[in-house]
Amino acid sequence: VPLLGCGAALSLIYRDSRKIKGLGIALFGFGLLVFGLDLMKDSVSGLSDVFDLATLKGQPAWVYLLAGMALAAIMQSSSAVMMITLSLLYSDVVTLVDAAALVIGADLGTTSTTVLGSIGSSLVKKQLAFAHVFFNFVVDLAAFILLLPLLPMYLDFLAIEDPMFGLVAFHSTFNLIGVLVFVPALKQYTNWIQRVLTEEPDATAKYFEVPVEVADAALDSLKSALAELNRQAIELHMQELDITPRQLKLDGIELLSEDDGDVSFEARYESLKEFESDLIHYSDRLRHTDINVEQAQQINQIVDSARSVVYASKTLQDIRKDFSELNSAAVNPLARELAQAHHDYLLSFYNYLVPVMLAPHERDYVFERCDVMHDINTTHHQHANNLVTRHLASTDTDLPRVSTWFNLNHELHHYSRYMIAALRAAVD
């Protein structure tokens, strides 16, 4: 409750200070979390009265182990089960060995809290939850199988006669042994966890996990998402247009794969659209938070840039068949000359586009590059149309095919305009 009060006071009194207000919101959220946990524990505290552990008297140790797991999972607190067990031990309701089995089970059952918290979370959170559960499982299983039978001898060795003190000592000992065993192999353990739980199929989800209430961090994550969207789009376009990184002057940029032929254009395009959709939904959530005018403008720029990139991808998808037809008709002089003209143009265009799109630059520099790309795009469009027109006047070229090539020139021109628009929107 004090945390709730302090957090609310800071966020209200210092509403004009983003840092102090953010600290207040963080304190309020943490206080709300602790308050909620207390309410949950209090709401199930009566279960210990309903579930009479005395009825388990005479049962084997594994029954007490399961009972401890169930109680801790329901009450979400191994410490609460420990207090219940100490009370039962003090009242001679259970033996020391049975009590030890109970606390071992409680130690394992409390991992349910971590598991529940990892549901629907990022890969890292799931890996942490798995690491926690596996650690407790190994340590608690070893304690039950190896240490529990030796408990009387262990207490005699330590000269502990008080059973309650002996239970606490046993609980602390097997957890300490577990830590001492795992810590030296922590790096190997971490690597194993990462191999067991590999990268999620949707690797872009990480960009949209930052709480939108933390506007600065969310906006940075949104910018990173746009950069990744651009990278994926560039790779997709270059693969389809038969352009390799070796053909470009990338000025040290090593973000492009040589080939990803195992995945079809259609599949990668659909993935790109899903990425854009997630970006737009996250942007919309961010707009509804307490952001200033400048941040709202940046969000709009990011969304406009992303949509232009996807529009360009859609345009490229629409003319894939036209490009294929042009290349297959290479025996035709016009087709051969037009295909070469398009290829030379795209190499020139991408030598300007890729370094600017995949690396940060000043606004004026980006606009200068965009002007150059606009000029070469306009020049190439006119040149390509002139090629078709000249050949049409001098030969009996098939009219349907000529129509296709005019359409290809037109759509390639618009594809380039969309990519230029994406650059301008990102820095405008």
C-alpha positions as a printed Julia matrix, in Angstrom:
428×3 Matrix{Float64}:
   0.0     0.0     0.0
   2.8     2.53    0.74
   4.26    1.81   -2.71
   0.86    2.43   -4.29
   0.54    5.74   -2.48
   4.07    6.93   -3.27
   3.76    5.91   -6.92
   0.41    7.64   -7.35
   1.67   10.8    -5.64
   4.81   11.04   -7.79
   2.92   10.47  -11.05
   0.32   13.12  -10.17
   2.54   15.79   -8.59
   5.32   15.57  -11.16
   3.18   14.94  -14.24
   5.3    17.38  -16.28
   8.52   15.48  -15.56
   8.67   12.33  -17.67
  11.39   10.66  -15.58
   9.79   11.25  -12.18
   6.35   10.44  -13.53
   7.74    7.24  -15.02
   9.29    6.34  -11.67
   5.94    6.92  -10.0
   4.14    4.68  -12.47
   6.77    1.98  -11.96
   6.4     2.15   -8.16
   2.63    2.05   -8.46
   2.79   -0.98  -10.75
   5.18   -2.83   -8.45
   3.02   -2.01   -5.45
  -0.05   -3.25   -7.29
   1.77   -6.5    -8.08
   2.75   -7.07   -4.46
  -0.74   -6.13   -3.27
  -2.28   -8.58   -5.74
  -0.01  -11.38   -4.57
  -0.98  -10.69   -0.95
  -4.66  -10.8    -1.86
  -4.18  -14.06   -3.7
  -2.35  -15.63   -0.77
  -4.98  -14.45    1.7
  -7.8   -15.74   -0.5
  -6.43  -19.28   -0.45
  -5.02  -19.3     3.08
  -8.16  -21.07    4.32
  -7.34  -24.05    2.14
  -4.95  -25.3     4.8
  -7.93  -25.66    7.14
 -10.09  -27.37    4.54
  -7.34  -29.77    3.48
  -6.41  -31.63    6.68
  -2.91  -33.0     6.25
  -3.43  -35.12    9.32
  -5.44  -37.5     7.13
  -2.22  -38.37    5.3
  -0.64  -39.82    8.43
   0.94  -43.16    7.7
   1.14  -42.54    3.95
   4.46  -42.98    2.1
   6.76  -39.99    1.6
   5.84  -39.55   -2.08
   2.23  -38.76   -1.07
   3.48  -35.88    1.1
   5.66  -34.78   -1.82
   2.62  -34.52   -4.09
   0.59  -32.8    -1.37
   3.3   -30.17   -0.96
   3.38  -29.59   -4.71
  -0.39  -29.16   -4.87
  -0.57  -26.77   -1.92
   2.27  -24.58   -3.22
   0.76  -24.47   -6.72
  -2.64  -23.44   -5.35
  -1.36  -20.97   -2.77
   1.44  -19.69   -5.07
   3.76  -19.6    -2.08
   6.24  -22.2    -0.86
   6.9   -20.09    2.23
   3.23  -20.39    3.23
   3.43  -24.18    2.87
   6.61  -24.13    4.95
   4.79  -22.28    7.75
   1.92  -24.8     7.62
   4.41  -27.67    7.7
   6.27  -26.2    10.68
   2.96  -25.87   12.53
   2.1   -29.49   11.8
   5.55  -30.63   12.85
   5.35  -28.64   16.06
   1.98  -30.27   16.81
   3.4   -33.77   16.07
   0.8   -34.2    13.31
   3.55  -35.25   10.85
   6.98  -36.76   11.31
  10.16  -34.94   10.38
  10.65  -37.08    7.27
   7.07  -36.46    6.15
   7.52  -32.71    6.76
  10.71  -32.74    4.71
   8.85  -34.42    1.84
   6.19  -31.71    2.09
   8.7   -28.85    1.77
  10.47  -30.58   -1.12
   7.13  -30.8    -2.91
   6.36  -27.18   -2.07
   9.73  -26.12   -3.49
   8.8   -27.78   -6.77
   5.15  -26.67   -6.77
   6.0   -23.0    -6.44
   7.56  -23.08   -9.93
   4.01  -22.95  -11.25
   4.13  -19.2   -10.66
   7.01  -18.88  -13.13
   5.29  -21.12  -15.65
   2.07  -19.1   -15.51
   4.01  -15.86  -15.89
   5.79  -17.11  -19.02
   2.62  -18.03  -20.93
   2.29  -15.79  -23.96
   5.59  -14.08  -23.17
   8.8   -13.72  -25.15
  11.27  -16.5   -25.83
  13.66  -15.21  -23.18
  10.97  -15.34  -20.49
  10.05  -18.87  -21.53
  13.7   -19.89  -21.38
  14.02  -18.41  -17.89
  10.88  -20.22  -16.75
  12.14  -23.51  -18.16
  15.54  -23.01  -16.52
  13.84  -22.34  -13.17
  11.54  -25.37  -13.41
  14.3   -27.72  -14.55
  16.67  -26.54  -11.81
  14.05  -27.07   -9.11
  13.02  -30.41  -10.58
  16.58  -31.8   -10.55
  17.44  -30.41   -7.12
  14.15  -31.48   -5.51
  14.22  -34.94   -7.09
  17.79  -35.46   -5.88
  16.83  -34.22   -2.42
  13.88  -36.61   -2.26
  15.72  -39.67   -3.54
  19.22  -39.15   -2.11
  19.04  -36.77    0.86
  15.68  -37.55    2.44
  16.69  -41.1     3.52
  19.83  -39.64    5.1
  17.97  -36.9     7.0
  18.21  -38.53   10.48
  21.94  -39.18   10.04
  22.45  -35.61    8.79
  20.75  -34.09   11.83
  22.7   -36.38   14.17
  25.91  -35.24   12.5
  24.95  -31.59   13.06
  23.73  -32.38   16.56
  20.34  -30.82   15.83
  17.62  -32.06   18.12
  14.87  -29.52   17.44
  12.82  -30.98   14.54
  11.65  -27.58   13.31
  15.18  -26.24   13.19
  16.23  -29.49   11.53
  13.54  -29.04    8.83
  14.75  -25.51    8.08
  18.36  -26.69    7.97
  17.43  -29.51    5.58
  15.53  -27.16    3.27
  18.4   -24.68    3.19
  20.99  -27.4     2.68
  19.51  -29.08   -0.39
  18.89  -25.72   -2.06
  22.46  -24.64   -1.32
  23.82  -27.9    -2.73
  21.77  -27.35   -5.87
  23.21  -23.87   -6.35
  26.78  -25.1    -5.78
  26.29  -27.84   -8.36
  24.7   -25.67  -11.05
  26.76  -22.47  -10.77
  30.06  -23.92  -12.11
  28.18  -25.25  -15.14
  26.0   -22.16  -15.59
  27.32  -21.33  -19.07
  26.77  -24.87  -20.32
  23.35  -24.93  -18.68
  22.41  -21.67  -20.4
  23.58  -22.95  -23.79
  21.57  -26.13  -23.31
  18.43  -24.16  -22.44
  18.86  -22.08  -25.59
  19.2   -25.24  -27.68
  16.12  -26.83  -26.12
  13.99  -23.7   -26.58
  15.13  -22.28  -29.89
  14.13  -19.02  -31.53
  10.41  -18.57  -31.96
   9.02  -18.83  -35.5
   7.84  -15.24  -35.19
  11.16  -13.59  -34.47
   9.62  -10.14  -35.0
   7.41  -10.44  -31.9
  10.22   -9.11  -29.71
   9.79   -5.62  -31.19
   6.25   -5.34  -29.86
   6.77   -6.59  -26.29
   7.96   -3.27  -24.86
   5.09   -1.8   -22.79
   3.56    1.07  -24.74
   3.18    2.98  -21.48
   6.96    3.5   -21.57
   6.68    5.7   -24.64
  10.37    6.41  -25.26
  11.35    2.74  -25.12
   8.32    1.71  -27.19
   9.16    4.29  -29.85
  12.76    3.04  -30.02
  11.45   -0.5   -30.42
   9.11    0.68  -33.19
  12.06    2.24  -35.02
  13.97   -1.03  -34.7
  10.94   -2.87  -36.09
  10.9    -0.57  -39.13
  14.62   -1.19  -39.69
  14.02   -4.95  -39.59
  11.03   -4.63  -41.93
  13.19   -2.7   -44.38
  15.93   -5.32  -44.17
  13.51   -8.16  -44.87
  11.93   -6.27  -47.76
  15.29   -5.45  -49.33
  16.35   -9.1   -49.11
  13.05  -10.2   -50.65
  13.25   -7.69  -53.49
  16.88   -8.42  -54.3
  16.19  -12.15  -54.4
  13.32  -11.65  -56.82
  15.18   -9.13  -59.0
  18.26  -11.38  -59.17
  20.54   -8.85  -57.47
  23.25  -10.1   -55.12
  25.09   -8.08  -52.46
  28.34   -8.65  -54.36
  27.0    -6.55  -57.2
  26.46   -3.53  -54.93
  28.7    -1.06  -53.14
  27.36   -1.49  -49.62
  30.03    0.54  -47.77
  30.54   -2.07  -45.06
  26.86   -3.0   -44.66
  26.65   -6.77  -44.14
  22.97   -7.27  -43.54
  21.96   -9.15  -46.66
  21.85  -12.87  -47.23
  23.13  -14.2   -50.52
  20.05  -16.33  -51.06
  17.02  -17.69  -49.29
  15.75  -19.88  -52.06
  14.2   -22.42  -49.74
  11.38  -19.97  -48.92
   9.07  -18.85  -51.7
   8.43  -15.22  -52.58
   4.78  -15.63  -51.66
   5.59  -16.97  -48.19
   8.09  -14.2   -47.46
   5.69  -11.57  -48.77
   2.91  -12.86  -46.5
   5.34  -12.8   -43.58
   6.22   -9.21  -44.46
   2.54   -8.22  -44.48
   2.0    -9.84  -41.07
   5.01   -7.94  -39.76
   3.54   -4.68  -41.09
   0.17   -5.5   -39.51
   1.79   -6.09  -36.12
   3.71   -2.83  -36.48
   0.52   -0.88  -37.26
  -1.4    -2.41  -34.33
   1.47   -1.66  -31.95
   1.67    1.9   -33.29
  -2.04    2.36  -32.7
  -1.69    1.21  -29.09
   1.22    3.6   -28.63
  -0.82    6.51  -30.02
  -3.41    6.03  -27.27
  -0.86    6.59  -24.5
   0.39    9.84  -23.02
   2.73   10.9   -25.84
   3.68   14.35  -27.06
   3.16   15.84  -30.52
   6.67   15.06  -31.7
   6.35   11.39  -30.74
   2.97   11.15  -32.47
   4.53   12.56  -35.62
   7.36   10.02  -35.47
   4.84    7.18  -35.14
   2.98    8.41  -38.22
   6.25    8.6   -40.17
   7.19    5.04  -39.22
   3.77    3.7   -40.24
   3.82    5.6   -43.54
   7.3     4.31  -44.3
   6.35    0.71  -43.5
   3.24    0.89  -45.67
   5.23    2.28  -48.6
   7.7    -0.61  -48.34
   4.87   -3.15  -48.36
   3.17   -1.33  -51.26
   6.44   -1.69  -53.16
   6.52   -5.39  -52.33
   2.95   -5.77  -53.59
   3.88   -4.02  -56.83
   6.84   -6.32  -57.27
   4.6    -9.32  -56.67
   2.23   -8.11  -59.39
   4.95   -7.88  -62.06
   6.81  -11.1   -61.24
   5.09  -12.83  -64.15
   5.94   -9.92  -66.48
   9.62  -10.1   -65.52
   9.58  -13.85  -66.08
   8.02  -13.41  -69.52
  10.55  -10.74  -70.43
  13.49  -12.98  -69.49
  12.03  -15.99  -71.3
  11.71  -13.93  -74.5
  15.4   -13.02  -74.57
  15.69  -14.17  -78.21
  13.62  -11.12  -79.11
  15.94   -8.1   -79.61
  13.55   -5.78  -77.79
  13.16   -8.17  -74.87
  16.92   -8.61  -74.61
  17.6    -4.88  -74.7
  14.75   -4.03  -72.31
  15.81   -6.73  -69.82
  19.37   -5.42  -69.83
  18.15   -1.83  -69.39
  16.01   -2.81  -66.39
  18.87   -4.78  -64.83
  21.36   -1.91  -65.25
  18.84    0.53  -63.82
  18.07   -1.64  -60.78
  21.76   -2.06  -59.98
  22.2     1.71  -60.11
  19.02    2.31  -58.09
  19.96   -0.22  -55.4
  23.45    1.2   -55.04
  21.74    4.37  -53.83
  18.83    2.73  -52.01
  20.41    0.02  -49.84
  23.08    2.05  -48.0
  20.55    4.76  -47.16
  17.71    2.43  -46.18
  19.75    0.04  -44.03
  21.96    2.51  -42.17
  21.17    5.74  -40.27
  21.88    9.02  -42.04
  21.11   12.69  -41.61
  17.82   13.97  -43.02
  19.43   16.24  -45.62
  21.61   13.41  -46.93
  18.63   11.07  -47.24
  16.64   13.68  -49.14
  19.61   14.31  -51.45
  19.85   10.59  -52.23
  16.09   10.42  -52.77
  16.29   13.25  -55.31
  19.01   11.39  -57.2
  16.97    8.16  -57.18
  13.9    10.06  -58.35
  15.84   11.46  -61.31
  17.32    8.13  -62.42
  13.91    6.48  -61.98
  12.24    9.08  -64.18
  15.0     8.87  -66.77
  14.86    5.09  -66.89
  11.07    5.04  -67.19
  11.23    7.32  -70.22
  14.11    5.31  -71.71
  12.29    1.99  -71.27
   9.12    3.3   -72.88
  11.14    4.76  -75.76
  12.73    1.36  -76.32
   9.35   -0.32  -76.66
   7.96    2.47  -78.84
  10.96    2.43  -81.19
  10.81   -1.32  -81.67
   7.05   -1.18  -82.14
   7.45    1.27  -85.0
  10.15   -0.74  -86.73
   8.93   -4.33  -86.3
   5.79   -6.41  -86.22
   6.07   -7.03  -82.5
   3.18   -8.92  -80.91
   0.85   -6.27  -79.45
  -0.21   -8.23  -76.31
   3.45   -8.69  -75.43
   4.14   -5.01  -76.03
   1.29   -4.17  -73.67
   2.88   -6.39  -71.04
   6.21   -4.63  -71.38
   4.66   -1.18  -71.17
   2.92   -2.35  -68.0
   6.21   -3.67  -66.65
   7.87   -0.3   -67.24
   5.01    1.48  -65.51
   4.93   -0.8   -62.45
   8.71   -0.83  -62.03
   8.58    2.96  -62.07
   5.96    2.93  -59.31
   7.87    0.3   -57.34
  10.83    2.67  -57.23
   8.6     5.57  -56.23
   7.23    3.56  -53.28
  10.74    2.76  -52.05
  11.74    6.42  -52.34
   8.56    7.42  -50.5
   9.44    4.97  -47.73
  12.8     6.67  -47.26
  11.33   10.16  -47.27
   8.57    9.24  -44.8
  11.03    7.8   -42.31
  12.97   11.08  -41.98
  10.47   13.75  -43.08
